[in-house]
Each structure stands twice: as C-alpha cells, then as structure tokens.
Short mmCIF file of C-alpha atoms in Angstrom, two decimals:
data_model
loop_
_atom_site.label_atom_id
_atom_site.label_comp_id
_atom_site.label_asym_id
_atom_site.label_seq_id
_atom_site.Cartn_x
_atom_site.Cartn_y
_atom_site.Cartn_z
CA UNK A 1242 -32.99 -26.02 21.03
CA UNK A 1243 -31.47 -24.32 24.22
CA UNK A 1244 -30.99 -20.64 23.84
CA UNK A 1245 -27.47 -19.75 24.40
CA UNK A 1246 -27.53 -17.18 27.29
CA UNK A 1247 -26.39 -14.08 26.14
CA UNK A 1248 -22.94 -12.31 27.74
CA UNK A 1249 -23.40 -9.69 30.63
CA UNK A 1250 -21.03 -7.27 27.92
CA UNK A 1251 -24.02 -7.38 25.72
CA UNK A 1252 -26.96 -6.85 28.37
CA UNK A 1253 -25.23 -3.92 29.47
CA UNK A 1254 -24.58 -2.54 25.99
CA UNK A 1255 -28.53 -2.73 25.55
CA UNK A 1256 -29.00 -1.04 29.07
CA UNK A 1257 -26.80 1.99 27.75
CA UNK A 1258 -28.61 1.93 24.33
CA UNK A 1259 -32.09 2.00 25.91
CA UNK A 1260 -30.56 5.34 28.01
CA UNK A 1261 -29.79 4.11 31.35
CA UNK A 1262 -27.85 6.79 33.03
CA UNK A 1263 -24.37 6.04 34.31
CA UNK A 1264 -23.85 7.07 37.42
CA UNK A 1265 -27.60 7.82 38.13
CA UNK A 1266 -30.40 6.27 40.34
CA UNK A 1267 -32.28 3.27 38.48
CA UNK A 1268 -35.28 1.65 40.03
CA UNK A 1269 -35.61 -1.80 38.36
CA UNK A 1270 -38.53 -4.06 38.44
CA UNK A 1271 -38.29 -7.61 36.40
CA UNK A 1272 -39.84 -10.68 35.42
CA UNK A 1273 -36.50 -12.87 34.39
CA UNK A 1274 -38.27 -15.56 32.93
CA UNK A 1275 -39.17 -13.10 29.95
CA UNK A 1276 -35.04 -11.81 29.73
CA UNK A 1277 -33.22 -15.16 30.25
CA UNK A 1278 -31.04 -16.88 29.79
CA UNK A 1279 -27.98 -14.22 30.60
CA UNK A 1280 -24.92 -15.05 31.78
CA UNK A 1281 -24.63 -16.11 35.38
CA UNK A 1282 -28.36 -15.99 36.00
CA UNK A 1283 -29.99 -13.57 38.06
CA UNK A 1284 -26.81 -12.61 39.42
CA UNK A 1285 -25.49 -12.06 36.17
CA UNK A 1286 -28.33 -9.56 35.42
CA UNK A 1287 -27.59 -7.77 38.62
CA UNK A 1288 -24.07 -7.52 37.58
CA UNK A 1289 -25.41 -5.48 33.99
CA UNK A 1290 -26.84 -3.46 36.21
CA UNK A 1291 -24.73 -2.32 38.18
CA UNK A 1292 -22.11 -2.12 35.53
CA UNK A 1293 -24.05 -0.34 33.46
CA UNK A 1294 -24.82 2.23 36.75
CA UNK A 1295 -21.10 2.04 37.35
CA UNK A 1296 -19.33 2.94 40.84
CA UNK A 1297 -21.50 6.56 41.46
CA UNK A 1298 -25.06 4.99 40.53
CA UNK A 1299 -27.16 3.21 42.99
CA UNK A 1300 -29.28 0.32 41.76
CA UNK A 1301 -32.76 -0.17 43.54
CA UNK A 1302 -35.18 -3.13 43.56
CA UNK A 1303 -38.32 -3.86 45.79
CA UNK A 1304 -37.76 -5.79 49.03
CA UNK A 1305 -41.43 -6.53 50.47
CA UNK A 1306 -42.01 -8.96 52.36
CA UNK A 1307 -44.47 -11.94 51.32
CA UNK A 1308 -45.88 -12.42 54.43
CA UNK A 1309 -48.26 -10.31 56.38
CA UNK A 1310 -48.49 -12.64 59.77
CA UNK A 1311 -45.28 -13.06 60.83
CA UNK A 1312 -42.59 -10.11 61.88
CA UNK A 1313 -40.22 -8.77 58.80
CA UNK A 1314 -36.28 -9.22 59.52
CA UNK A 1315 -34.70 -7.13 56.93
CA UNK A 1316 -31.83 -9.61 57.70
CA UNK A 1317 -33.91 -12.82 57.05
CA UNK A 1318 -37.07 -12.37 55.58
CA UNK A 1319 -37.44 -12.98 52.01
CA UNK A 1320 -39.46 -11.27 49.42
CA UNK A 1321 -39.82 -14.25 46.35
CA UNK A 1322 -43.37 -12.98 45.15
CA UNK A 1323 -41.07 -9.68 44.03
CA UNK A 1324 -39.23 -12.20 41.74
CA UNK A 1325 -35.65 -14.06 41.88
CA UNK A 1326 -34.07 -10.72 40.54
CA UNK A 1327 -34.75 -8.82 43.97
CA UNK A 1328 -35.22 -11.70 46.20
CA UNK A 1329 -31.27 -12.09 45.01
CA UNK A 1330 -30.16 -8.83 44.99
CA UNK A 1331 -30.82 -7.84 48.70
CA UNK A 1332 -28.99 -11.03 49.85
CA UNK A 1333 -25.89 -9.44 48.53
CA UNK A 1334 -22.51 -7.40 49.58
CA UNK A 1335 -22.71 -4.06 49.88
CA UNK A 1336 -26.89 -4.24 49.76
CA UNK A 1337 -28.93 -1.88 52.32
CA UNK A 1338 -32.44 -2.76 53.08
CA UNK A 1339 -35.04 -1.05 54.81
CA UNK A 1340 -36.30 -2.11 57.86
CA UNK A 1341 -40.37 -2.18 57.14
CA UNK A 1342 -42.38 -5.02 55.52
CA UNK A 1343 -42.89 -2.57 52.37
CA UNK A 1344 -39.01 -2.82 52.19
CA UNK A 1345 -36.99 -1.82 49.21
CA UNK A 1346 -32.91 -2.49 48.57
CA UNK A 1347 -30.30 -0.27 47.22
CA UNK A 1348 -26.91 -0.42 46.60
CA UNK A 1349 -24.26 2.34 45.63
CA UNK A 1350 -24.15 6.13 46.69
CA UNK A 1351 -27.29 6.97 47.43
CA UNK A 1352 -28.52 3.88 48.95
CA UNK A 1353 -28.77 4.87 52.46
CA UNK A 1354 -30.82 7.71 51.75
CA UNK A 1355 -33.40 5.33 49.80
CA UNK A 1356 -33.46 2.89 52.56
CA UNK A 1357 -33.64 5.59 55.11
CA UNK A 1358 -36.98 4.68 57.96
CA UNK A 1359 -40.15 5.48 55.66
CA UNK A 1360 -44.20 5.04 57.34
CA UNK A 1361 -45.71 1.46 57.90
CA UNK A 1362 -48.83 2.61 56.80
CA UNK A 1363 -48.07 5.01 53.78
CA UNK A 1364 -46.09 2.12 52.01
CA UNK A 1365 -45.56 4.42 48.76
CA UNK A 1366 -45.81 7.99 49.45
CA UNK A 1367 -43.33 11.29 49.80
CA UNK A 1368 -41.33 9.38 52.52
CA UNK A 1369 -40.79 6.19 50.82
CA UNK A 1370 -38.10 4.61 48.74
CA UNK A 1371 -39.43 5.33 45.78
CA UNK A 1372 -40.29 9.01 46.63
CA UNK A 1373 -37.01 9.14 47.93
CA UNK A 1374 -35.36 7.62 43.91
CA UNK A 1375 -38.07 10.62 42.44
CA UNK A 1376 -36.52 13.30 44.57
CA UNK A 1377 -32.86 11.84 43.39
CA UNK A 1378 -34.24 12.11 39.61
CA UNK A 1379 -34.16 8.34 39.42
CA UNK A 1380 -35.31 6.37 36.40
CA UNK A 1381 -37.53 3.11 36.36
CA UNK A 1382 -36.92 0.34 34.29
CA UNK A 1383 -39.10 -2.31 34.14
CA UNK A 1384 -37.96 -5.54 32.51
CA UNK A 1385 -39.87 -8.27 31.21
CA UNK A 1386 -42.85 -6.03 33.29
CA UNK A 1387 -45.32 -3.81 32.68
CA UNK A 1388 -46.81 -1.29 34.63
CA UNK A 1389 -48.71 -3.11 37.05
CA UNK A 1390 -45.31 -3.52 38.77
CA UNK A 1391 -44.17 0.04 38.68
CA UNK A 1392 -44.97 0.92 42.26
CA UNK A 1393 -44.29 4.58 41.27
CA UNK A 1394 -47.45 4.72 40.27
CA UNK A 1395 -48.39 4.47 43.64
CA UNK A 1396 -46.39 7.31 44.50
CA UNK A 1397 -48.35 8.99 41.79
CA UNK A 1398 -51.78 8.17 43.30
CA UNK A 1399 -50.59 9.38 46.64
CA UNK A 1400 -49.28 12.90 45.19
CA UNK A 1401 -52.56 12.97 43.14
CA UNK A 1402 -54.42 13.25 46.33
CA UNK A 1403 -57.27 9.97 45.33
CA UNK A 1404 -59.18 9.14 48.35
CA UNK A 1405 -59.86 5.00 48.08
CA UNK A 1406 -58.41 3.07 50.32
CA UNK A 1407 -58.08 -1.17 51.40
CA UNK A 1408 -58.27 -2.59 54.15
CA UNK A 1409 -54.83 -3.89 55.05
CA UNK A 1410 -52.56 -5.40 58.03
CA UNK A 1411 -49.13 -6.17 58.48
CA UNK A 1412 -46.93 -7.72 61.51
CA UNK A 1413 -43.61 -6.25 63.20
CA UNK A 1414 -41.97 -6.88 66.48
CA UNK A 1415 -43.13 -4.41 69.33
CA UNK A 1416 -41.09 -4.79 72.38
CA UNK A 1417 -40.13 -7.54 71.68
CA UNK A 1418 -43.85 -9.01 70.58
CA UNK A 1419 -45.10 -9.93 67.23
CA UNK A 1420 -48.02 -7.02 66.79
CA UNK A 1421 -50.38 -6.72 64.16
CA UNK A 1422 -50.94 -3.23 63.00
CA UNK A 1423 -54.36 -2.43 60.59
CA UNK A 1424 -54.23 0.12 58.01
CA UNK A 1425 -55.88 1.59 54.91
CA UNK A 1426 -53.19 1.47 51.90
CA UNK A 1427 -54.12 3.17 48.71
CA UNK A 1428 -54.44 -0.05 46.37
CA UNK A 1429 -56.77 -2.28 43.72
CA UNK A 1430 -55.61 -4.47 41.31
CA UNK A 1431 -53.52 -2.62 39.34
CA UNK A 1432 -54.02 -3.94 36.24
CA UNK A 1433 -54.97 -0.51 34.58
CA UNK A 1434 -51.65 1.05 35.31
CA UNK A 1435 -51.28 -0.04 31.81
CA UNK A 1436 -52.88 3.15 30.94
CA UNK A 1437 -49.16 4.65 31.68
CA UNK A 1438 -47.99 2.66 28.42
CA UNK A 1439 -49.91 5.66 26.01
CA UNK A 1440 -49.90 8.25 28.67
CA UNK A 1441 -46.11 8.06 28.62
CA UNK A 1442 -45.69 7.95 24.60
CA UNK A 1443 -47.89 10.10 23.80
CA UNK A 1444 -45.88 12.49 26.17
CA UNK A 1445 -42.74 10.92 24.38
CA UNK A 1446 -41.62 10.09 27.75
CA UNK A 1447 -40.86 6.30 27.60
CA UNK A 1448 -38.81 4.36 25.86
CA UNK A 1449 -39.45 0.90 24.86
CA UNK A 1450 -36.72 -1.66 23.82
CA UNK A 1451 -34.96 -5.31 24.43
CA UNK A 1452 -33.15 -6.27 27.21
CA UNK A 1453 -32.04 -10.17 26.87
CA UNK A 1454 -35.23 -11.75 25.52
CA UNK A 1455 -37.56 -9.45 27.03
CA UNK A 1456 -39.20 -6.05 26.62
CA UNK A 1457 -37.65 -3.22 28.37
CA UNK A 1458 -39.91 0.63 29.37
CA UNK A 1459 -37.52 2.82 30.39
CA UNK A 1460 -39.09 6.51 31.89
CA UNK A 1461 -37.86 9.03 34.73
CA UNK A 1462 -39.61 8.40 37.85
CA UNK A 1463 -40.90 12.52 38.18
CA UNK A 1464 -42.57 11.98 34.74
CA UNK A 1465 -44.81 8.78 35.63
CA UNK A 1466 -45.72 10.95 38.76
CA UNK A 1467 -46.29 14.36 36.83
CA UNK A 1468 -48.44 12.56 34.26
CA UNK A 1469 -50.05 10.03 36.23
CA UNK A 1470 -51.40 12.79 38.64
CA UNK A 1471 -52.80 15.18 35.56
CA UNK A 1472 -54.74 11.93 34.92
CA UNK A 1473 -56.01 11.40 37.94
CA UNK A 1474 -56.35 14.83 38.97
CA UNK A 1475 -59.04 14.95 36.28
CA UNK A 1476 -60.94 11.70 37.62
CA UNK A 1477 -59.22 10.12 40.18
CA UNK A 1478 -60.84 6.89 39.42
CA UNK A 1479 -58.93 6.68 36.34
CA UNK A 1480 -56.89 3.30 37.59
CA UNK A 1481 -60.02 1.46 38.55
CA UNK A 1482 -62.49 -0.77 36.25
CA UNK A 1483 -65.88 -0.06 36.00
CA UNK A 1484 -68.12 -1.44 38.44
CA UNK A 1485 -68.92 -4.94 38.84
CA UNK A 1486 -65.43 -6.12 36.76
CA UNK A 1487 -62.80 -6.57 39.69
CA UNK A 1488 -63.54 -7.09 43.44
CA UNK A 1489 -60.78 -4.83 44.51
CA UNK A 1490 -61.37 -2.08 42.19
CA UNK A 1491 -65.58 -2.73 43.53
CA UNK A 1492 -64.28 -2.15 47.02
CA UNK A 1493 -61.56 0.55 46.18
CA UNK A 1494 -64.77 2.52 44.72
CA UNK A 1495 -66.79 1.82 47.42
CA UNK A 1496 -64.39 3.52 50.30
CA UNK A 1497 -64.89 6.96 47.95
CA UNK A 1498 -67.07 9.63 50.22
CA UNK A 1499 -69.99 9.91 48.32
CA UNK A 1500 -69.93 13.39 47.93
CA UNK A 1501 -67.44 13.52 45.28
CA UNK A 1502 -67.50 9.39 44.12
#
C-alpha cells in the first residue's frame, strides 16, 4: 500500500519540535527518498522549511555544480548529484546563488551575505557559505543524511589547520574562455564524518528525531566546528581510514609532510 504523504502543517510541526529556530539561519542537507512522500513533493518540503524559518530566517542548501569540465552558470547550471531538494530550491523566487562551481543557495534575510563571492580553491573555509551560516550562528539539519553530507565538517577541517590535500580541477569562463583552473581541496571520502554522530551526543549537542519518514540530526553549525577541530587537533588524521582501506583516504595520507604524518 501507498503511503499517504503527510501535510506540510505536520512536517513543519516536527521541524519546530526537533528545535529549528524561527527566524534563524538553517543549513539543510537531504536525501528525500528517506522523508517522502510530503505534500507537494520537494517543493512541498521546501515550503516546511521555510515556514517553519518564517519571514526573518534564511533557508540554505548546497548548489555545486556536477560538472567539473564545462563553465558553471549560477543561472543555468544544475547541481542534481546534491539531490532534488536543492537542485529545486535554487530554481526558485526569491533564491540567491553564488556564482562559483562550489555554489550554495539561500533565501530570506541573510541570503546575500551567504552567497556573497567566496575562493575557487578554498571551497569550504572562513570565506565560504557555510563559514559565512557559522558566523550567523546557523544550524544544520540534515535529513534523511548523515554526516558525510554535512560539508561543515569541512569547514571544521579547514579551521583545524589538517594539512592533506587532493588533487582537484574545476572550469569557469575567463574572458570570455572556458579555463580550467587546478587546485588542492582538503577532501577523502568522507565516510568517517560519522564519527560526528558520538562526538556530538556525547557533547549533548545534537539532536536526533523524524522528519516525514526519515531521520532528522539537528546541531549548531559553531559546535560541529568547535568539536570537530578538538578532534582533529589531537590527530588530524582522525577522518581518514587506516591505510590500505580507501583510495582517497590512501592518497589524502600520502600528501601529509612526513615530518609530522
């Protein structure tokens, strides 16, 4: 049997039971698959949210783009490997987007300052959206994710100081001329940013709950960066396997100067 979807009155009474913040700064990162069906679809998620926010909150999703060879169009260029949710929310009214292929979208009061010009090749530090939504005390939400999607971790790793680094490239327009630009982004595969999940409770600094059908983490973004960078502060391979488990962890380990690997 179907599942009936549930209203967008009741998704936004979970949002406010979970402690989403009216009027605050929400960084939201979601799998719908795991929350529907809602009302209206994505959109109708979107719409919770922003409800929920009401008119003084700004509501903030990741934008990037899924393609590293051709030039990013903030106007155009879609970002589907982020997930319907986002890849919906920046077509909308009233949505600013930054202009850079590591591209988040806000709307509401403080969404300019979010979306604001942040470094090509420091895609998650100080001067990024989501070091902008820490400065604003913003909280994270992740839906139906867990924390292999919470890209302020990254922001953690850059505060934190860790020194590995992957090879990366992206393309924008230079004068007028697709250009490829090569960089070294702070990355591996993520997958032990679940370490955040006891980090963060045993802090008693995340909540956990049900939005729709799905699980729901709700934290403040300063706290996964306070945390995160005590962790890594102490070893700051704490994110990575061990060798020989994961290529990208291998050759995130590998790009450590020896001296202090």
């Amino acid at each position: 049997m179907t599942a009936v979807p549930l209203p967008i009155n009741h998704i936004v009474e979970e949002l406010l039971a979970l402690g989403v913040q009216p009027g605050g700064v929400l960084v939201v990162h979601t799998a719908f698959s795991k929350l529907a069906p809602i009302e209206g679809g994505p959109t109708g998620l979107i719409e919770a949210l922003q409800r929920t926010l009401g008119p003084e909150g700004t509501l903030v999703m990741p934008s990037m783009s899924d393609d590293d060879e051709h030039p990013f169009d903030a106007r155009t260029t879609p970002c589907r490997e982020m997930g319907i949710v986002p890849d919906t929310f920046w077509r909308q009214a009233g949505v600013l987007r930054s202009d850079n292929p590591h591209a988040f979208a806000a709307r509401g009061r403080h969404a300019a300052t979010i979306t604001q010009p942040h470094p090509l090749d420091l895609p998650h530090g100080p001067n990024s959206p989501v070091g902008y939504a820490r400065d604003l005390a913003a909280q994270v939400l992740l839906l139906g994710v867990g924390h292999d999607g919470n890209t302020t971790v990254h922001l953690a790793e850059y505060t934190a100081g860790v020194r590995y680094r992957l090879p990366k490239t992206l393309t924008v327009l230079k004068d007028g001329r697709p250009t490829t630009i090569a960089y070294a982004e702070i990355d591996h595969c993520c997958a032990n940013f679940a370490r955040m999940d006891d980090w963060l409770e045993q802090a008693g600094k995340m909540r956990r709950g049900r939005i729709g059908h799905g699980e729901a983490r709700l934290m403040n973004a300063a706290d996964v960066v306070d945390i995160a960078v005590a962790h890594l502060s102490a070893d700051e391979t704490a994110f990575l396997h061990p060798p020989g488990i994961d290529e990208e962890c291998d050759a995130a380990r590998a790009s450590i100067p020896t001296e202090r690997r």
